[in-house]
Coordinates of C-alpha atoms and ligand atoms in Angstrom, one line a residue:
M1 CA -181.9 17.5 -24.6
A2 CA -184.0 19.6 -26.9
S3 CA -183.4 17.5 -30.0
T4 CA -183.6 14.3 -28.0
L5 CA -187.3 15.6 -26.8
N6 CA -188.2 16.5 -30.3
D7 CA -187.0 12.9 -31.8
V8 CA -188.9 11.6 -28.9
R9 CA -192.1 13.9 -29.7
V10 CA -192.1 12.7 -33.4
R11 CA -191.5 9.1 -32.3
L12 CA -194.6 9.3 -30.0
E13 CA -196.8 11.3 -32.4
Q14 CA -196.0 8.6 -35.1
H15 CA -197.6 5.7 -32.6
G16 CA -200.3 8.0 -31.4
Q17 CA -199.0 8.3 -27.9
E18 CA -197.5 11.8 -27.5
H19 CA -200.1 12.3 -24.4
V20 CA -197.5 10.7 -22.3
L21 CA -195.7 14.5 -22.3
R22 CA -198.5 16.4 -21.6
F23 CA -197.1 17.1 -18.0
W24 CA -193.6 17.7 -19.6
N25 CA -193.5 21.5 -18.6
D26 CA -194.2 20.5 -14.8
L27 CA -191.2 18.1 -14.5
N28 CA -187.9 18.8 -13.3
K29 CA -184.7 18.0 -14.8
T30 CA -184.4 14.4 -13.4
E31 CA -187.8 13.3 -13.8
R32 CA -187.4 14.6 -18.0
Q33 CA -184.4 12.6 -18.3
A34 CA -186.0 9.5 -16.5
L35 CA -189.1 9.9 -18.7
L36 CA -187.1 10.2 -21.9
R37 CA -184.9 7.3 -21.4
D38 CA -188.0 4.8 -20.6
I39 CA -189.5 6.3 -23.9
E40 CA -186.2 5.5 -25.8
A41 CA -186.1 1.9 -24.5
I42 CA -189.7 1.2 -25.8
D43 CA -190.0 -1.4 -28.7
F44 CA -192.3 0.5 -30.9
A45 CA -192.9 -2.1 -33.3
L46 CA -193.6 -4.5 -30.8
M47 CA -196.1 -2.4 -28.9
E48 CA -198.0 -1.6 -32.3
R49 CA -198.4 -5.0 -32.8
L50 CA -199.4 -6.0 -29.4
I51 CA -202.0 -3.1 -29.3
R52 CA -203.1 -3.9 -33.1
E53 CA -203.5 -7.8 -32.2
W54 CA -204.6 -7.7 -28.4
V55 CA -206.5 -4.3 -27.9
V56 CA -208.4 -3.2 -30.9
S57 CA -209.1 -6.5 -31.9
E58 CA -209.3 -9.9 -30.5
P59 CA -206.4 -12.4 -31.3
A60 CA -207.7 -15.5 -33.4
Q61 CA -207.7 -18.3 -30.9
E62 CA -205.5 -21.2 -31.7
T63 CA -207.4 -24.5 -32.3
F64 CA -206.3 -27.8 -32.2
K65 CA -207.5 -31.2 -33.3
N66 CA -205.8 -33.2 -30.9
I67 CA -204.9 -32.7 -27.2
C68 CA -203.3 -35.5 -25.6
P69 CA -201.2 -35.9 -22.0
V70 CA -197.4 -35.5 -22.2
P71 CA -195.3 -38.7 -21.1
V72 CA -194.3 -38.0 -17.6
I73 CA -191.6 -40.1 -15.5
P74 CA -193.6 -41.4 -12.6
K75 CA -192.4 -39.8 -9.1
A76 CA -188.6 -40.6 -8.9
E77 CA -187.6 -43.4 -6.2
L78 CA -183.9 -44.6 -5.4
N79 CA -185.2 -48.3 -5.5
R80 CA -186.1 -47.8 -9.3
P81 CA -182.9 -48.4 -11.6
D82 CA -183.7 -45.4 -13.8
A83 CA -184.1 -43.0 -11.1
K84 CA -181.2 -44.3 -9.4
E85 CA -179.0 -43.7 -12.5
A86 CA -180.6 -40.4 -12.6
W87 CA -179.8 -39.4 -9.0
D88 CA -176.0 -40.5 -9.7
A89 CA -175.8 -38.3 -12.6
G90 CA -177.4 -35.3 -10.9
E91 CA -175.2 -35.8 -8.2
Q92 CA -172.2 -36.0 -10.4
A93 CA -173.2 -32.7 -12.2
L94 CA -173.4 -30.9 -8.8
R95 CA -170.0 -32.4 -7.8
D96 CA -168.2 -31.4 -11.1
G97 CA -169.8 -27.6 -10.6
R98 CA -171.9 -28.0 -13.7
V99 CA -175.2 -26.6 -12.1
G100 CA -176.1 -23.1 -11.5
L101 CA -179.5 -21.7 -10.0
F102 CA -181.7 -19.5 -11.8
L103 CA -184.3 -17.6 -9.8
V104 CA -187.1 -15.5 -11.5
A105 CA -188.0 -12.5 -8.9
G106 CA -188.8 -9.7 -11.2
G107 CA -192.6 -10.0 -10.7
Q108 CA -194.5 -7.1 -9.0
G109 CA -196.2 -9.4 -6.6
T110 CA -199.5 -7.5 -6.5
R111 CA -201.6 -10.2 -5.3
L112 CA -199.5 -10.6 -2.2
G113 CA -199.8 -6.9 -1.5
F114 CA -196.3 -6.9 0.5
E115 CA -194.2 -3.7 0.9
G116 CA -191.1 -5.0 -0.8
P117 CA -189.8 -7.6 -3.0
K118 CA -191.7 -10.8 -2.8
G119 CA -188.4 -13.1 -1.8
A120 CA -188.1 -10.4 1.3
Y121 CA -191.2 -11.9 2.6
P122 CA -190.9 -13.4 6.3
I123 CA -192.2 -16.7 5.6
G124 CA -190.6 -18.7 8.4
P125 CA -193.3 -19.4 10.8
I126 CA -191.2 -19.6 14.0
S127 CA -187.9 -17.5 12.8
Q128 CA -189.7 -15.1 10.3
R129 CA -187.0 -15.7 7.8
S130 CA -187.5 -14.7 4.4
L131 CA -188.2 -16.6 1.0
F132 CA -184.8 -15.5 0.0
A133 CA -183.2 -16.9 3.2
F134 CA -184.6 -20.2 2.7
H135 CA -183.7 -20.5 -1.0
A136 CA -180.1 -19.5 0.2
E137 CA -179.9 -22.1 2.9
K138 CA -180.7 -24.8 0.5
I139 CA -177.7 -23.8 -1.7
H140 CA -175.4 -24.0 1.4
N141 CA -176.8 -27.8 2.0
L142 CA -176.0 -28.5 -1.7
Q143 CA -172.7 -26.8 -1.7
R144 CA -171.8 -28.5 1.8
R145 CA -173.1 -32.0 0.4
Y146 CA -171.1 -31.9 -2.9
A147 CA -168.1 -29.8 -2.2
C148 CA -169.1 -27.4 -5.2
T149 CA -170.0 -23.8 -5.5
I150 CA -173.5 -23.3 -7.0
P151 CA -173.9 -19.8 -8.9
W152 CA -177.1 -18.1 -8.0
Y153 CA -178.4 -16.0 -10.6
I154 CA -181.2 -13.9 -9.9
M155 CA -183.6 -12.0 -12.2
V156 CA -185.0 -8.8 -11.1
S157 CA -187.0 -5.9 -12.5
D158 CA -187.1 -2.0 -12.5
T159 CA -189.8 -2.5 -9.9
N160 CA -187.6 -4.5 -7.2
D161 CA -184.1 -4.5 -8.3
D162 CA -182.8 -1.8 -5.8
A163 CA -184.8 -2.8 -2.8
T164 CA -183.7 -6.8 -3.6
Q165 CA -180.0 -6.0 -3.8
S166 CA -180.2 -3.9 -0.8
F167 CA -181.8 -6.8 1.1
F168 CA -179.1 -9.0 0.2
R169 CA -176.7 -6.5 1.4
E170 CA -178.4 -6.2 4.8
N171 CA -178.2 -9.7 5.3
D172 CA -174.8 -10.3 4.4
F173 CA -175.9 -12.3 1.2
F174 CA -177.0 -14.9 3.4
G175 CA -173.8 -16.1 3.9
L176 CA -173.0 -16.8 0.5
Q177 CA -170.0 -15.5 -1.4
Q178 CA -171.3 -12.0 -3.2
N179 CA -169.4 -13.0 -6.3
D180 CA -171.5 -16.2 -6.7
V181 CA -174.8 -14.3 -6.5
K182 CA -175.6 -12.3 -9.9
F183 CA -178.3 -10.1 -10.1
F184 CA -179.9 -8.8 -13.6
R185 CA -182.8 -6.8 -14.7
Q186 CA -185.2 -8.1 -17.2
R187 CA -186.9 -5.6 -19.7
M188 CA -190.3 -3.6 -18.9
V189 CA -193.4 -3.1 -21.3
P190 CA -195.6 -0.2 -21.1
C191 CA -199.1 -0.9 -19.9
V192 CA -202.0 0.3 -21.9
S193 CA -205.4 1.5 -21.6
E194 CA -208.6 0.0 -23.0
Q195 CA -208.1 2.1 -25.9
G196 CA -204.5 1.1 -26.7
K197 CA -203.1 4.3 -25.0
F198 CA -199.9 4.3 -22.9
L199 CA -200.6 5.3 -19.2
L200 CA -198.7 7.2 -16.7
D201 CA -198.2 6.1 -13.0
E202 CA -196.7 9.4 -12.1
P203 CA -196.9 12.9 -14.3
G204 CA -193.4 11.9 -15.4
R205 CA -193.5 8.1 -15.4
L206 CA -195.0 5.7 -17.7
A207 CA -197.0 2.8 -16.1
M208 CA -194.7 -0.2 -16.9
N209 CA -194.6 -3.8 -16.0
P210 CA -192.0 -6.3 -16.5
N211 CA -192.0 -8.5 -19.3
G212 CA -193.1 -12.0 -17.7
H213 CA -190.9 -14.8 -16.6
G214 CA -190.2 -15.6 -20.1
G215 CA -188.3 -12.4 -20.2
C216 CA -185.7 -14.3 -18.9
I217 CA -184.5 -15.5 -22.2
P218 CA -183.3 -12.3 -23.5
A219 CA -182.5 -11.0 -19.9
M220 CA -180.1 -13.8 -19.5
V221 CA -178.1 -13.2 -22.8
E222 CA -178.0 -9.6 -23.0
N223 CA -176.8 -9.4 -19.4
L224 CA -174.2 -12.1 -20.1
V225 CA -175.6 -14.6 -17.6
T226 CA -175.1 -17.5 -20.1
K227 CA -171.6 -16.2 -20.6
D228 CA -170.8 -16.0 -16.9
A229 CA -172.3 -19.6 -16.5
R230 CA -169.9 -21.1 -19.4
D231 CA -166.9 -19.2 -17.9
R232 CA -167.7 -21.1 -14.5
G233 CA -168.0 -24.4 -16.5
V234 CA -171.8 -24.3 -15.7
D235 CA -173.9 -25.9 -18.6
T236 CA -177.3 -26.6 -16.5
L237 CA -179.5 -24.0 -14.9
S238 CA -182.1 -25.1 -12.2
Y239 CA -185.1 -22.8 -12.9
F240 CA -187.4 -21.8 -9.9
Q241 CA -189.8 -19.0 -8.7
V242 CA -189.2 -16.9 -5.7
D243 CA -192.6 -17.6 -4.2
N244 CA -192.4 -21.4 -4.1
W245 CA -190.8 -21.9 -0.7
A246 CA -190.6 -25.6 -0.8
V247 CA -189.1 -26.1 -4.1
K248 CA -186.2 -28.6 -4.2
V249 CA -183.5 -26.7 -6.2
A250 CA -180.9 -28.7 -8.0
D251 CA -182.6 -31.9 -7.3
P252 CA -180.3 -34.5 -8.6
F253 CA -183.3 -36.6 -10.0
F254 CA -184.3 -33.8 -11.7
I255 CA -180.8 -32.8 -13.0
G256 CA -179.9 -36.2 -13.7
Y257 CA -182.8 -37.1 -16.1
H258 CA -182.2 -33.9 -18.0
V259 CA -178.4 -34.4 -18.4
L260 CA -179.1 -38.2 -19.2
R261 CA -181.6 -37.7 -21.7
N262 CA -179.7 -34.6 -23.3
A263 CA -182.8 -32.5 -22.7
E264 CA -182.7 -28.8 -23.6
M265 CA -185.7 -28.0 -21.1
S266 CA -187.1 -30.2 -18.5
S267 CA -190.0 -29.6 -16.1
K268 CA -191.6 -31.2 -13.1
S269 CA -195.3 -31.7 -13.2
H270 CA -197.8 -32.8 -10.5
R271 CA -200.8 -34.8 -10.9
K272 CA -203.9 -32.6 -11.3
S273 CA -206.7 -33.6 -8.7
M274 CA -209.5 -31.9 -10.4
P275 CA -210.2 -30.7 -13.9
R276 CA -210.2 -27.0 -12.8
E277 CA -207.3 -27.1 -10.3
A278 CA -205.4 -23.5 -10.7
V279 CA -202.4 -24.6 -12.5
G280 CA -201.3 -24.4 -16.2
V281 CA -201.3 -28.0 -17.9
H282 CA -198.5 -29.5 -19.8
C283 CA -200.1 -31.5 -23.2
L284 CA -199.2 -32.1 -26.6
C285 CA -201.4 -29.8 -28.8
D286 CA -201.4 -31.5 -32.6
G287 CA -197.8 -33.1 -31.2
E288 CA -196.4 -29.9 -30.3
Y289 CA -195.4 -29.6 -26.5
R290 CA -197.2 -26.9 -25.0
V291 CA -198.2 -25.5 -21.7
I292 CA -201.8 -24.2 -21.5
E293 CA -202.6 -21.6 -18.8
Y294 CA -205.4 -22.1 -16.6
S295 CA -206.9 -19.2 -17.6
E296 CA -207.2 -20.8 -21.0
L297 CA -208.9 -24.1 -19.9
D298 CA -212.4 -23.0 -21.3
I299 CA -211.4 -22.4 -24.8
Y300 CA -209.8 -26.1 -25.0
P301 CA -212.6 -28.5 -23.4
Q302 CA -210.3 -31.5 -24.0
L303 CA -208.3 -30.0 -21.2
L304 CA -211.3 -30.7 -18.5
K305 CA -211.8 -34.4 -19.5
V306 CA -211.9 -36.8 -16.8
D307 CA -211.5 -40.9 -17.7
D308 CA -214.0 -43.3 -16.1
D309 CA -212.1 -43.4 -12.9
G310 CA -212.6 -39.7 -12.6
N311 CA -209.0 -39.0 -13.1
V312 CA -208.1 -35.7 -15.3
V313 CA -206.8 -37.0 -18.7
C314 CA -204.5 -34.2 -19.3
F315 CA -203.1 -34.5 -15.7
A316 CA -199.7 -32.7 -15.8
G317 CA -200.0 -29.5 -13.9
N318 CA -197.2 -27.2 -14.1
P319 CA -195.6 -26.2 -10.9
A320 CA -193.0 -23.8 -12.9
I321 CA -190.1 -25.8 -11.9
H322 CA -187.6 -26.3 -15.2
V323 CA -184.1 -27.3 -15.9
L324 CA -182.6 -25.3 -18.9
S325 CA -179.3 -25.9 -20.5
V326 CA -177.4 -22.9 -21.0
D327 CA -176.8 -24.0 -24.9
F328 CA -180.9 -24.0 -25.5
V329 CA -180.9 -20.4 -23.9
D330 CA -178.7 -19.2 -26.2
R331 CA -180.1 -20.7 -29.1
I332 CA -184.0 -19.6 -28.5
Y333 CA -182.7 -16.2 -27.8
R334 CA -182.5 -15.9 -31.5
Q335 CA -186.3 -17.0 -31.7
Y336 CA -187.5 -14.9 -28.8
D337 CA -189.1 -12.5 -31.0
T338 CA -191.7 -15.5 -32.0
F339 CA -192.3 -16.4 -28.4
P340 CA -196.0 -15.7 -28.1
W341 CA -197.2 -12.7 -26.0
H342 CA -200.0 -13.2 -23.2
R343 CA -202.5 -10.3 -22.2
A344 CA -203.8 -9.9 -18.6
H345 CA -206.8 -7.5 -18.0
K346 CA -205.7 -5.7 -15.0
K347 CA -206.4 -2.5 -12.5
I348 CA -203.8 -0.1 -13.5
P349 CA -203.6 2.8 -11.5
Y350 CA -203.0 6.1 -13.8
I351 CA -202.9 9.7 -13.9
N352 CA -205.7 11.6 -15.4
D353 CA -205.6 14.7 -17.3
K354 CA -205.9 16.6 -14.0
G355 CA -202.7 15.2 -12.9
D356 CA -204.3 13.2 -10.1
L357 CA -203.6 9.3 -9.4
V358 CA -206.6 7.0 -10.2
Q359 CA -206.7 3.9 -8.2
P360 CA -209.4 1.9 -10.7
Q361 CA -212.2 -0.1 -9.2
R362 CA -212.2 -2.6 -12.0
P363 CA -209.7 -3.6 -14.9
N364 CA -209.2 -0.7 -17.1
G365 CA -206.0 -1.8 -18.9
Y366 CA -203.5 -4.3 -20.2
K367 CA -200.5 -5.7 -19.5
F368 CA -198.5 -7.9 -21.9
E369 CA -196.1 -10.6 -20.9
T370 CA -194.3 -13.6 -22.4
F371 CA -193.9 -16.9 -20.3
V372 CA -190.8 -19.2 -19.9
F373 CA -192.9 -22.5 -20.5
D374 CA -193.4 -21.2 -23.9
A375 CA -189.8 -22.1 -24.8
L376 CA -190.6 -25.5 -24.6
R377 CA -192.5 -25.7 -27.9
F378 CA -188.8 -24.7 -29.3
T379 CA -186.9 -27.9 -28.0
T380 CA -185.8 -30.4 -30.5
H381 CA -185.2 -33.1 -28.1
E382 CA -188.5 -34.4 -26.1
P383 CA -188.7 -32.5 -23.1
V384 CA -188.4 -34.2 -19.8
A385 CA -191.7 -34.0 -17.2
L386 CA -190.9 -35.4 -13.8
E387 CA -193.7 -36.4 -11.7
I388 CA -193.5 -34.7 -8.2
E389 CA -195.9 -34.5 -5.3
P390 CA -197.0 -31.0 -4.2
P391 CA -196.2 -31.3 -0.5
G392 CA -192.5 -30.5 0.1
E393 CA -192.0 -29.3 -3.4
Y394 CA -194.6 -26.9 -4.4
T395 CA -196.1 -24.2 -2.1
P396 CA -196.6 -21.2 -4.2
I397 CA -197.2 -18.1 -2.4
K398 CA -199.7 -15.7 -4.4
Q399 CA -201.9 -14.2 -1.7
F400 CA -202.0 -14.2 2.1
N401 CA -205.1 -16.4 2.4
G402 CA -207.0 -19.1 0.2
D403 CA -205.5 -21.5 -2.3
N404 CA -201.6 -20.9 -3.2
S405 CA -201.3 -18.4 -0.1
V406 CA -199.1 -17.8 3.1
V407 CA -201.5 -19.8 5.3
A408 CA -201.8 -22.7 2.9
A409 CA -198.1 -22.7 2.6
W410 CA -197.5 -22.9 6.3
E411 CA -200.3 -25.7 6.7
S412 CA -198.6 -27.8 3.8
M413 CA -195.1 -27.4 5.1
N414 CA -196.2 -28.1 8.8
R415 CA -197.8 -31.4 7.8
Y416 CA -194.8 -32.2 5.7
W417 CA -192.1 -31.6 8.3
A418 CA -194.3 -33.5 11.0
E419 CA -193.6 -36.9 9.1
W420 CA -189.9 -35.9 9.6
L421 CA -190.2 -35.5 13.4
E422 CA -192.5 -38.6 13.5
A423 CA -189.7 -40.5 11.6
M424 CA -187.2 -39.7 14.4
G425 CA -190.0 -41.4 17.0
W426 CA -191.0 -37.8 18.1
P427 CA -194.6 -37.6 18.9
V428 CA -196.4 -34.3 17.2
P429 CA -199.4 -33.2 19.1
R430 CA -202.4 -33.2 16.8
N431 CA -205.8 -32.0 17.2
A432 CA -209.1 -33.8 17.5
R433 CA -209.2 -34.0 13.5
G434 CA -205.5 -35.3 13.3
D435 CA -204.3 -32.1 12.0
V436 CA -200.8 -30.7 13.3
A437 CA -201.4 -28.6 16.6
I438 CA -197.9 -27.1 16.8
K439 CA -196.0 -24.7 14.3
I440 CA -192.8 -26.6 12.6
E441 CA -190.0 -24.9 10.6
I442 CA -186.9 -26.8 9.8
S443 CA -184.2 -24.9 8.0
P444 CA -183.1 -26.7 4.7
Q445 CA -179.6 -26.0 5.4
F446 CA -179.8 -28.7 7.9
A447 CA -182.1 -31.0 6.0
L448 CA -183.5 -31.0 2.8
S449 CA -185.2 -34.5 3.0
K450 CA -186.7 -36.8 5.8
E451 CA -183.8 -39.1 5.1
E452 CA -181.2 -36.3 6.0
F453 CA -183.0 -35.0 8.6
V454 CA -183.2 -38.4 10.6
E455 CA -179.4 -39.1 9.9
R456 CA -178.5 -35.5 11.1
S457 CA -180.9 -35.5 14.2
A458 CA -179.6 -39.0 15.7
G459 CA -178.7 -38.7 19.3
C460 CA -181.0 -35.6 19.6
L461 CA -183.6 -35.3 22.3
W462 CA -187.2 -34.6 21.5
P463 CA -187.4 -30.9 22.7
A464 CA -190.8 -30.8 24.2
S465 CA -194.5 -30.8 22.9
H466 CA -194.6 -27.0 21.6
D467 CA -193.8 -25.4 18.5
V468 CA -190.4 -26.8 17.1
G469 CA -187.7 -24.7 14.9
I470 CA -184.8 -26.1 13.8
G471 CA -182.1 -23.6 12.6
P472 CA -179.4 -24.1 9.8
N473 CA -176.9 -25.6 11.8
G474 CA -179.3 -27.6 13.8
E475 CA -179.8 -25.1 16.7
W476 CA -183.5 -24.9 18.4
L477 CA -185.1 -21.6 17.1
T478 CA -186.7 -19.3 19.2
P479 CA -189.8 -17.8 18.1
V480 CA -189.7 -14.3 16.7
E481 CA -192.9 -12.3 17.1
Ligands
LIG501 P1 -196.5 -14.6 -10.9 O1 -196.9 -14.8 -12.1 O2 -197.2 -15.4 -9.9 O3 -196.5 -12.9 -10.7 O4 -195.1 -15.0 -10.8 P2 -196.2 -12.2 -9.4 O5 -195.4 -10.9 -9.8 O6 -195.2 -12.8 -8.4 O7 -197.3 -11.7 -8.7 P3 -198.9 -11.3 -9.3 O8 -199.2 -11.8 -10.3 O9 -198.4 -9.3 -9.3 O10 -199.4 -11.2 -7.8 C1 -194.2 -16.3 -10.6 C2 -192.9 -15.8 -10.4 O11 -192.5 -15.5 -11.9 C3 -191.5 -14.0 -11.4 C4 -192.2 -13.6 -10.1 O12 -191.1 -13.1 -9.4 C5 -192.3 -15.0 -9.5 O13 -191.1 -15.8 -8.9 N1 -191.9 -13.3 -12.4 C6 -193.1 -12.7 -12.9 C7 -190.6 -12.3 -13.1 O14 -189.6 -12.6 -12.5 N2 -190.9 -11.8 -13.9 C8 -192.3 -11.2 -14.2 O15 -192.0 -10.2 -15.3 C9 -193.2 -12.0 -13.7

């Protein structure tokens, strides 16, 4: 331990970060070992570069002569020949066991402020079932329909790995085969102060954050996820984020377009309704495929332009739903060092010199992350972008109230499912404004689409004009308070 401590101290001094050992004498053996382990895992050359480029100076902003919209495939409908061909190819890939699901769930979920992993959030308005349960039910549905096994790869981080795995165990893996659910951790990155110094969030622990959803690229390769996929015959991964309750995982249309066009990475996209809508934008920047973050809209005024009819010119919003080819992940792993990093100015709780925890009232430091959509610029074939309509596909949950919230997601799914009930000829009570006046919840295990719902509900009687919950096997759900 002594020599290791010495090595670590020298290393920290070389980078001006030796202050993180200032409480060393107060730490017990376990805390000391954990601190040394965290420090040894730091990529100091990377941190030095990030601090130099992003903290002690402002990075040079990229400029583009020309920013224009990406080509987008219009929303897929079975009566269109290209879409029918894609659907058939997607279904075949599923039947052939070529498709795996890839969930990124390593984030800290700070805005939601939920105690526990975001995926454990009880989102079901009637059943209180969790986000994880909803996603698992989609897998049950697809496995039943295509008589296949769909492995589920779940990226977690040091911040939620144990809690996530316990949640799955407590829920008996939601009825899935344990061997088909694989958890793996992404790397962590130290948070830094506005002076570029590492922070502690306990006297013996560095304040760290997961390295962003882009961290899935090294995490998948280094944790042998791509190898596991290959061993199972899986070559196509349906990527989604844990907080998008509605996401259609392994959507045959989407998988089909990706496969038929030999794409390496594909994305869904939705039409922005206004220039400042809070989503990233798919666009071509001097010919290169990019997603520009919402926070950077003001840097690129071309992205705020509307045409004569008032439509946003660069319209392709990014709902963070992708398909990745396993070969592509392995290939870009070797280029991960050249991925751009993004900086977020945040309130980071820290231990002051007296050893007390301080909860800052304003942003006091930086977190660094890489983003998965930056992989798009490394594609060699034109990426597929497929248009969706957000209801029923994109209801992300970032906070409880407001935009992209739990409440907004409940309302959106309620409106969406009301149409399914009405397609059965069941009258849905609405208030004077026409809003749905009851709670509705339909398990995706029972039905993933209106058509499937109508088919599977044939012969059922309309229960009553109160809240309607339909469980995984078509049973009526009893509200859980
Ligand atoms: P967000 O960027 O919305 O972050 O993640 P978050 O952690 O959920 O919430 P905030 O920003 O702290 O409030 C979008 C998706 O990417 C995953 C999240 O788990 C979520 O599914 N993610 C994010 C990771 O897997 N790793 C990360 O490092 C960051």
